[in-house]
mmCIF file of C-alpha atoms and ligand atoms in Angstrom:
data_model
loop_
_atom_site.group_PDB
_atom_site.id
_atom_site.type_symbol
_atom_site.label_atom_id
_atom_site.label_comp_id
_atom_site.label_asym_id
_atom_site.label_seq_id
_atom_site.Cartn_x
_atom_site.Cartn_y
_atom_site.Cartn_z
ATOM 1 C CA UNK A 1 -9.114 6.831 -22.966
ATOM 2 C CA UNK A 2 -9.244 3.471 -20.111
ATOM 3 C CA UNK A 3 -11.494 3.679 -17.377
ATOM 4 C CA UNK A 4 -9.780 0.786 -14.095
ATOM 5 C CA UNK A 5 -10.562 -0.196 -11.264
ATOM 6 C CA UNK A 6 -8.123 -2.153 -9.061
ATOM 7 C CA UNK A 7 -4.852 -0.743 -8.105
ATOM 8 C CA UNK A 8 -3.350 -3.750 -10.419
ATOM 9 C CA UNK A 9 -3.870 -2.277 -13.770
ATOM 10 C CA UNK A 10 -3.317 1.410 -12.981
ATOM 11 C CA UNK A 11 0.122 0.092 -11.910
ATOM 12 C CA UNK A 12 0.621 -2.571 -15.168
ATOM 13 C CA UNK A 13 -0.375 0.742 -18.207
ATOM 14 C CA UNK A 14 1.532 2.954 -16.190
ATOM 15 C CA UNK A 15 4.848 0.736 -15.748
ATOM 16 C CA UNK A 16 4.082 0.608 -19.252
ATOM 17 C CA UNK A 17 4.282 3.945 -20.083
ATOM 18 C CA UNK A 18 7.563 4.674 -18.500
ATOM 19 C CA UNK A 19 9.230 2.088 -19.871
ATOM 20 C CA UNK A 20 8.256 3.786 -23.503
ATOM 21 C CA UNK A 21 10.346 7.217 -21.283
ATOM 22 C CA UNK A 22 6.366 8.373 -20.917
ATOM 23 C CA UNK A 23 5.796 11.334 -18.893
ATOM 24 C CA UNK A 24 2.856 10.625 -16.605
ATOM 25 C CA UNK A 25 0.694 13.827 -15.450
ATOM 26 C CA UNK A 26 -1.896 13.079 -12.459
ATOM 27 C CA UNK A 27 -5.469 14.765 -11.411
ATOM 28 C CA UNK A 28 -7.090 13.465 -8.244
ATOM 29 C CA UNK A 29 -10.375 13.858 -7.806
ATOM 30 C CA UNK A 30 -13.848 13.281 -6.583
ATOM 31 C CA UNK A 31 -15.602 12.787 -9.191
ATOM 32 C CA UNK A 32 -19.029 14.665 -10.415
ATOM 33 C CA UNK A 33 -16.789 16.700 -12.463
ATOM 34 C CA UNK A 34 -16.810 20.304 -13.406
ATOM 35 C CA UNK A 35 -15.757 22.667 -16.302
ATOM 36 C CA UNK A 36 -12.711 23.083 -12.972
ATOM 37 C CA UNK A 37 -11.653 19.267 -13.041
ATOM 38 C CA UNK A 38 -11.504 19.845 -16.666
ATOM 39 C CA UNK A 39 -8.735 23.108 -16.572
ATOM 40 C CA UNK A 40 -6.265 20.678 -14.507
ATOM 41 C CA UNK A 41 -7.235 17.773 -16.707
ATOM 42 C CA UNK A 42 -6.508 19.415 -19.976
ATOM 43 C CA UNK A 43 -2.989 21.319 -17.848
ATOM 44 C CA UNK A 44 -1.665 18.283 -17.686
ATOM 45 C CA UNK A 45 -2.530 16.803 -21.075
ATOM 46 C CA UNK A 46 -0.581 19.907 -22.057
ATOM 47 C CA UNK A 47 2.448 19.205 -20.034
ATOM 48 C CA UNK A 48 2.268 15.618 -19.944
ATOM 49 C CA UNK A 49 2.548 12.448 -22.369
ATOM 50 C CA UNK A 50 0.307 10.560 -20.296
ATOM 51 C CA UNK A 51 -3.197 11.922 -18.206
ATOM 52 C CA UNK A 52 -4.458 10.007 -15.218
ATOM 53 C CA UNK A 53 -7.717 10.830 -13.277
ATOM 54 C CA UNK A 54 -8.439 9.234 -10.491
ATOM 55 C CA UNK A 55 -12.502 8.869 -9.535
ATOM 56 C CA UNK A 56 -13.100 8.138 -6.279
ATOM 57 C CA UNK A 57 -15.129 9.977 -3.623
ATOM 58 C CA UNK A 58 -12.703 9.293 -0.332
ATOM 59 C CA UNK A 59 -14.663 7.955 3.118
ATOM 60 C CA UNK A 60 -12.084 8.911 5.386
ATOM 61 C CA UNK A 61 -11.546 11.987 4.379
ATOM 62 C CA UNK A 62 -14.882 12.401 5.575
ATOM 63 C CA UNK A 63 -15.851 13.679 9.213
ATOM 64 C CA UNK A 64 -19.199 11.880 10.810
ATOM 65 C CA UNK A 65 -21.905 13.993 10.367
ATOM 66 C CA UNK A 66 -20.113 15.510 6.559
ATOM 67 C CA UNK A 67 -22.317 14.194 2.885
ATOM 68 C CA UNK A 68 -19.698 11.113 2.085
ATOM 69 C CA UNK A 69 -23.172 9.433 1.866
ATOM 70 C CA UNK A 70 -25.037 12.077 -0.243
ATOM 71 C CA UNK A 71 -22.059 13.403 -2.521
ATOM 72 C CA UNK A 72 -23.080 13.499 -5.799
ATOM 73 C CA UNK A 73 -22.077 10.684 -7.914
ATOM 74 C CA UNK A 74 -21.968 10.200 -11.988
ATOM 75 C CA UNK A 75 -19.397 7.970 -13.316
ATOM 76 C CA UNK A 76 -20.325 8.147 -17.011
ATOM 77 C CA UNK A 77 -20.919 12.150 -17.047
ATOM 78 C CA UNK A 78 -17.553 11.895 -15.689
ATOM 79 C CA UNK A 79 -16.245 9.662 -18.335
ATOM 80 C CA UNK A 80 -17.392 11.930 -20.773
ATOM 81 C CA UNK A 81 -15.971 14.873 -19.784
ATOM 82 C CA UNK A 82 -12.660 12.906 -18.917
ATOM 83 C CA UNK A 83 -12.182 11.682 -22.531
ATOM 84 C CA UNK A 84 -13.681 15.680 -24.136
ATOM 85 C CA UNK A 85 -10.238 16.692 -22.016
ATOM 86 C CA UNK A 86 -7.916 14.333 -23.366
ATOM 87 C CA UNK A 87 -6.827 12.212 -20.524
ATOM 88 C CA UNK A 88 -6.133 8.428 -20.759
ATOM 89 C CA UNK A 89 -6.687 6.875 -18.024
ATOM 90 C CA UNK A 90 -9.743 6.840 -15.316
ATOM 91 C CA UNK A 91 -8.719 5.246 -12.062
ATOM 92 C CA UNK A 92 -11.681 4.534 -10.291
ATOM 93 C CA UNK A 93 -11.666 2.204 -7.191
ATOM 94 C CA UNK A 94 -13.829 1.164 -5.425
ATOM 95 C CA UNK A 95 -13.541 2.080 -0.893
ATOM 96 C CA UNK A 96 -12.471 -1.978 -0.776
ATOM 97 C CA UNK A 97 -9.861 -2.195 -2.999
ATOM 98 C CA UNK A 98 -8.448 1.465 -1.814
ATOM 99 C CA UNK A 99 -8.429 0.585 2.001
ATOM 100 C CA UNK A 100 -9.246 -3.096 2.504
ATOM 101 C CA UNK A 101 -10.465 -4.923 5.672
ATOM 102 C CA UNK A 102 -8.067 -3.784 8.487
ATOM 103 C CA UNK A 103 -6.467 -0.104 7.091
ATOM 104 C CA UNK A 104 -4.540 1.350 10.544
ATOM 105 C CA UNK A 105 -1.813 3.801 8.808
ATOM 106 C CA UNK A 106 -3.014 7.604 8.583
ATOM 107 C CA UNK A 107 0.163 10.700 7.218
ATOM 108 C CA UNK A 108 -0.862 14.125 8.464
ATOM 109 C CA UNK A 109 0.622 17.423 8.352
ATOM 110 C CA UNK A 110 1.013 19.369 11.440
ATOM 111 C CA UNK A 111 1.149 23.553 11.857
ATOM 112 C CA UNK A 112 -0.666 24.087 7.858
ATOM 113 C CA UNK A 113 -3.267 21.877 8.637
ATOM 114 C CA UNK A 114 -3.571 23.530 12.133
ATOM 115 C CA UNK A 115 -6.284 26.151 10.973
ATOM 116 C CA UNK A 116 -8.977 27.401 8.808
ATOM 117 C CA UNK A 117 -11.205 23.970 7.384
ATOM 118 C CA UNK A 118 -8.228 22.213 9.509
ATOM 119 C CA UNK A 119 -9.696 23.538 12.815
ATOM 120 C CA UNK A 120 -13.651 22.876 11.511
ATOM 121 C CA UNK A 121 -12.580 19.512 9.864
ATOM 122 C CA UNK A 122 -10.518 17.325 12.108
ATOM 123 C CA UNK A 123 -9.705 15.144 9.947
ATOM 124 C CA UNK A 124 -9.273 15.977 7.136
ATOM 125 C CA UNK A 125 -6.693 16.530 6.062
ATOM 126 C CA UNK A 126 -5.352 14.083 7.548
ATOM 127 C CA UNK A 127 -7.632 11.865 4.827
ATOM 128 C CA UNK A 128 -6.309 13.665 1.829
ATOM 129 C CA UNK A 129 -2.682 13.323 2.731
ATOM 130 C CA UNK A 130 -3.343 9.071 3.501
ATOM 131 C CA UNK A 131 -5.069 8.781 0.158
ATOM 132 C CA UNK A 132 -3.123 10.709 -1.849
ATOM 133 C CA UNK A 133 0.010 9.007 -0.714
ATOM 134 C CA UNK A 134 -1.688 6.148 -1.762
ATOM 135 C CA UNK A 135 -2.791 7.518 -5.158
ATOM 136 C CA UNK A 136 0.765 8.906 -6.055
ATOM 137 C CA UNK A 137 2.558 5.521 -4.882
ATOM 138 C CA UNK A 138 0.210 3.323 -7.369
ATOM 139 C CA UNK A 139 -0.028 5.800 -10.205
ATOM 140 C CA UNK A 140 3.848 7.337 -9.445
ATOM 141 C CA UNK A 141 3.296 10.671 -11.691
ATOM 142 C CA UNK A 142 6.102 13.382 -12.713
ATOM 143 C CA UNK A 143 2.896 16.160 -11.872
ATOM 144 C CA UNK A 144 0.693 16.146 -10.450
ATOM 145 C CA UNK A 145 -2.410 19.412 -10.986
ATOM 146 C CA UNK A 146 -4.742 20.994 -7.524
ATOM 147 C CA UNK A 147 -7.191 23.670 -7.818
ATOM 148 C CA UNK A 148 -6.494 26.850 -5.855
ATOM 149 C CA UNK A 149 -9.981 26.247 -5.008
ATOM 150 C CA UNK A 150 -8.627 24.636 -1.819
ATOM 151 C CA UNK A 151 -6.418 26.348 -1.703
ATOM 152 C CA UNK A 152 -5.166 24.990 2.336
ATOM 153 C CA UNK A 153 -5.382 21.349 0.145
ATOM 154 C CA UNK A 154 -3.272 22.620 -2.314
ATOM 155 C CA UNK A 155 -0.551 24.120 1.277
ATOM 156 C CA UNK A 156 -0.977 20.992 2.182
ATOM 157 C CA UNK A 157 0.426 19.166 -0.038
ATOM 158 C CA UNK A 158 2.396 20.795 -1.435
ATOM 159 C CA UNK A 159 4.307 20.202 2.350
ATOM 160 C CA UNK A 160 3.887 16.854 2.933
ATOM 161 C CA UNK A 161 5.114 16.422 -0.635
ATOM 162 C CA UNK A 162 8.489 18.082 0.290
ATOM 163 C CA UNK A 163 8.261 16.781 3.786
ATOM 164 C CA UNK A 164 8.309 12.844 2.715
ATOM 165 C CA UNK A 165 10.638 13.079 -0.149
ATOM 166 C CA UNK A 166 7.539 12.623 -2.591
ATOM 167 C CA UNK A 167 10.001 13.167 -6.680
ATOM 168 C CA UNK A 168 6.445 14.787 -7.830
ATOM 169 C CA UNK A 169 5.868 17.924 -9.185
ATOM 170 C CA UNK A 170 2.817 20.170 -7.553
ATOM 171 C CA UNK A 171 1.266 22.677 -9.502
ATOM 172 C CA UNK A 172 -1.703 24.937 -8.443
ATOM 173 C CA UNK A 173 -4.005 25.835 -11.072
ATOM 174 C CA UNK A 174 -6.691 28.672 -11.117
ATOM 175 C CA UNK A 175 -9.788 29.048 -10.163
ATOM 176 C CA UNK A 176 -12.479 28.450 -12.450
ATOM 177 C CA UNK A 177 -16.227 30.157 -11.542
ATOM 178 C CA UNK A 178 -19.654 30.475 -12.706
ATOM 179 C CA UNK A 179 -19.978 33.588 -15.189
ATOM 180 C CA UNK A 180 -21.473 35.081 -12.474
ATOM 181 C CA UNK A 181 -18.617 34.531 -10.064
ATOM 182 C CA UNK A 182 -20.398 31.344 -8.469
ATOM 183 C CA UNK A 183 -16.580 28.914 -7.444
ATOM 184 C CA UNK A 184 -17.405 26.190 -9.738
ATOM 185 C CA UNK A 185 -18.145 23.166 -7.314
ATOM 186 C CA UNK A 186 -19.469 18.960 -6.951
ATOM 187 C CA UNK A 187 -21.491 20.581 -4.486
ATOM 188 C CA UNK A 188 -23.465 23.798 -5.847
ATOM 189 C CA UNK A 189 -25.322 20.378 -6.728
ATOM 190 C CA UNK A 190 -26.843 20.568 -3.538
ATOM 191 C CA UNK A 191 -28.284 24.522 -3.945
ATOM 192 C CA UNK A 192 -31.963 24.828 -5.376
ATOM 193 C CA UNK A 193 -32.485 28.067 -7.454
ATOM 194 C CA UNK A 194 -32.820 30.963 -4.320
ATOM 195 C CA UNK A 195 -29.457 29.525 -2.584
ATOM 196 C CA UNK A 196 -28.045 29.312 -5.292
ATOM 197 C CA UNK A 197 -28.264 33.046 -5.749
ATOM 198 C CA UNK A 198 -27.507 33.841 -2.349
ATOM 199 C CA UNK A 199 -24.721 32.171 -2.980
ATOM 200 C CA UNK A 200 -22.868 34.471 -5.097
ATOM 201 C CA UNK A 201 -22.447 36.398 -1.649
ATOM 202 C CA UNK A 202 -19.509 34.779 -1.295
ATOM 203 C CA UNK A 203 -17.558 36.005 -4.328
ATOM 204 C CA UNK A 204 -19.131 39.069 -4.236
ATOM 205 C CA UNK A 205 -17.688 39.831 -0.377
ATOM 206 C CA UNK A 206 -14.488 38.702 -1.080
ATOM 207 C CA UNK A 207 -13.863 40.906 -4.485
ATOM 208 C CA UNK A 208 -14.201 43.429 -1.507
ATOM 209 C CA UNK A 209 -12.181 42.604 0.543
ATOM 210 C CA UNK A 210 -10.145 42.291 -2.407
ATOM 211 C CA UNK A 211 -10.611 45.452 -3.924
ATOM 212 C CA UNK A 212 -9.603 47.301 0.062
ATOM 213 C CA UNK A 213 -6.127 45.813 0.338
ATOM 214 C CA UNK A 214 -5.870 46.636 -3.626
ATOM 215 C CA UNK A 215 -6.475 50.302 -2.464
ATOM 216 C CA UNK A 216 -4.171 49.841 0.550
ATOM 217 C CA UNK A 217 -5.493 48.167 3.430
ATOM 218 C CA UNK A 218 -3.112 46.313 5.462
ATOM 219 C CA UNK A 219 -5.304 45.728 8.885
ATOM 220 C CA UNK A 220 -6.263 42.210 8.226
ATOM 221 C CA UNK A 221 -8.903 42.766 11.115
ATOM 222 C CA UNK A 222 -10.373 45.657 8.463
ATOM 223 C CA UNK A 223 -10.501 42.794 5.786
ATOM 224 C CA UNK A 224 -11.900 40.231 7.679
ATOM 225 C CA UNK A 225 -14.758 43.000 8.919
ATOM 226 C CA UNK A 226 -15.444 44.650 5.620
ATOM 227 C CA UNK A 227 -15.768 40.728 3.868
ATOM 228 C CA UNK A 228 -17.995 39.189 7.436
ATOM 229 C CA UNK A 229 -20.114 42.331 7.051
ATOM 230 C CA UNK A 230 -21.299 41.915 3.166
ATOM 231 C CA UNK A 231 -21.629 37.928 4.453
ATOM 232 C CA UNK A 232 -23.900 39.278 7.198
ATOM 233 C CA UNK A 233 -26.203 40.558 4.319
ATOM 234 C CA UNK A 234 -27.624 37.347 2.662
ATOM 235 C CA UNK A 235 -29.797 35.946 5.136
ATOM 236 C CA UNK A 236 -29.201 32.228 3.985
ATOM 237 C CA UNK A 237 -25.822 32.905 4.819
ATOM 238 C CA UNK A 238 -24.214 31.267 8.050
ATOM 239 C CA UNK A 239 -20.358 32.119 8.300
ATOM 240 C CA UNK A 240 -18.317 29.320 9.207
ATOM 241 C CA UNK A 241 -15.051 31.357 9.271
ATOM 242 C CA UNK A 242 -13.383 34.076 6.999
ATOM 243 C CA UNK A 243 -9.154 34.983 7.865
ATOM 244 C CA UNK A 244 -6.245 35.677 6.296
ATOM 245 C CA UNK A 245 -3.318 33.721 6.390
ATOM 246 C CA UNK A 246 0.297 33.816 4.324
ATOM 247 C CA UNK A 247 -0.256 31.285 2.260
ATOM 248 C CA UNK A 248 2.546 29.011 2.862
ATOM 249 C CA UNK A 249 2.467 28.127 6.577
ATOM 250 C CA UNK A 250 -1.534 28.552 6.877
ATOM 251 C CA UNK A 251 -1.348 30.694 9.872
ATOM 252 C CA UNK A 252 -2.979 33.997 10.705
ATOM 253 C CA UNK A 253 -2.201 36.748 10.637
ATOM 254 C CA UNK A 254 -2.756 40.182 11.617
ATOM 255 C CA UNK A 255 -0.434 42.869 8.935
ATOM 256 C CA UNK A 256 -0.650 42.546 5.134
ATOM 257 C CA UNK A 257 2.087 41.653 3.829
ATOM 258 C CA UNK A 258 4.129 38.474 1.806
ATOM 259 C CA UNK A 259 1.688 36.117 -0.631
ATOM 260 C CA UNK A 260 -1.599 36.058 1.494
ATOM 261 C CA UNK A 261 -4.492 33.697 1.653
ATOM 262 C CA UNK A 262 -7.644 34.624 1.930
ATOM 263 C CA UNK A 263 -10.169 32.096 2.573
ATOM 264 C CA UNK A 264 -14.283 31.548 3.686
ATOM 265 C CA UNK A 265 -16.673 29.025 4.023
ATOM 266 C CA UNK A 266 -20.164 29.792 4.665
ATOM 267 C CA UNK A 267 -22.863 27.775 4.873
ATOM 268 C CA UNK A 268 -26.083 28.361 2.669
ATOM 269 C CA UNK A 269 -28.951 26.503 3.740
ATOM 270 C CA UNK A 270 -27.251 23.086 4.282
ATOM 271 C CA UNK A 271 -24.594 23.896 2.095
ATOM 272 C CA UNK A 272 -21.103 24.800 3.425
ATOM 273 C CA UNK A 273 -18.920 25.824 0.431
ATOM 274 C CA UNK A 274 -15.794 27.375 0.961
ATOM 275 C CA UNK A 275 -14.181 30.477 -2.111
ATOM 276 C CA UNK A 276 -10.474 32.595 -1.301
ATOM 277 C CA UNK A 277 -8.148 34.812 -2.905
ATOM 278 C CA UNK A 278 -4.696 35.550 -2.883
ATOM 279 C CA UNK A 279 -2.640 38.149 -3.189
ATOM 280 C CA UNK A 280 0.565 39.078 -2.946
ATOM 281 C CA UNK A 281 2.157 42.194 -1.816
ATOM 282 C CA UNK A 282 4.528 44.080 -3.916
ATOM 283 C CA UNK A 283 5.653 47.048 -1.620
HETATM 284 P P1 AMP B 1 -12.581 17.428 -5.567
HETATM 285 O O1 AMP B 1 -13.310 16.404 -6.792
HETATM 286 O O2 AMP B 1 -13.594 18.278 -5.249
HETATM 287 O O3 AMP B 1 -11.594 16.450 -4.861
HETATM 288 O O4 AMP B 1 -11.476 18.464 -6.453
HETATM 289 C C1 AMP B 1 -10.427 18.006 -6.676
HETATM 290 C C2 AMP B 1 -9.367 19.322 -7.360
HETATM 291 O O5 AMP B 1 -9.819 20.106 -8.158
HETATM 292 C C3 AMP B 1 -9.017 19.834 -6.458
HETATM 293 O O6 AMP B 1 -7.465 20.073 -6.753
HETATM 294 C C4 AMP B 1 -10.069 20.861 -6.862
HETATM 295 O O7 AMP B 1 -9.568 22.131 -5.721
HETATM 296 C C5 AMP B 1 -9.852 21.070 -8.357
HETATM 297 N N1 AMP B 1 -11.317 22.318 -8.068
HETATM 298 C C6 AMP B 1 -12.235 21.944 -7.980
HETATM 299 N N2 AMP B 1 -13.223 22.682 -7.941
HETATM 300 C C7 AMP B 1 -12.771 23.651 -8.635
HETATM 301 C C8 AMP B 1 -12.758 25.123 -9.264
HETATM 302 N N3 AMP B 1 -13.897 25.840 -9.578
HETATM 303 N N4 AMP B 1 -11.483 25.484 -10.808
HETATM 304 C C9 AMP B 1 -10.428 24.749 -10.604
HETATM 305 N N5 AMP B 1 -10.174 23.776 -9.588
HETATM 306 C C10 AMP B 1 -11.166 23.075 -8.750
#
């Protein structure tokens, strides 16, 4: 397993693989890797001849008051995890390698990025689409793997890849959780023991919403109310949003039908956590 820091090195290595007719899977990450990332890498290793993992805390997807400076980083730990998952290459560029001194291009979606996290984090998805456009052009993968943990991101990526004719298959992978239900996240490391316990309210509340839907509730507002009331029982929790949207265009819906995404963002202390479930109505 190799770690490289320049675009030139990635291109040389991947070009060599492509000349041999090998398929390439790609897992973009911001590092501080955990079992959630590992599940994506392992899936890519299974489905492709070669797997590239990028570790890059992308400055342009963070807003001015967000956690860019404090975002956790540990490349030595990441190297071990990537190697144990069986990947072939880590691309770990410096921001200067990715953006140089005068970068003025932005790739963005409309509609699919306007609600949920897009409404709360105005620069976020433009930053995500821009860095992924660059990474896709650099790595030139056949397939790229994303977690349902960031469900709106997955919808945004599927859309811009389709709209801009990238010849890349986008594969969504299930949310990996801790044994007690908390969705794994690099940001969980910000939580102190009391907050870590309080954070369980996210998955617990979503479970109540899902049960209501499974029991036949089809009014989105009623489900949102159940989840909101449950979240409000936790004194350390502050709701950013609780929403139900269609899982393709990420537009708010009143009635639960087709494939829906129920997504929440909640501050536990100063830490903003997200979680969600997807439900497909069969009727
Ligand atoms: P990040 O490093 O947070 O940008 O995440 C990189 C990729 O890993 C994204 O596609 C995430 O959706 C995915 N990911 C993060 N946490 C999890 C998780 N708990 N389960 C599955 N995928 C995850």
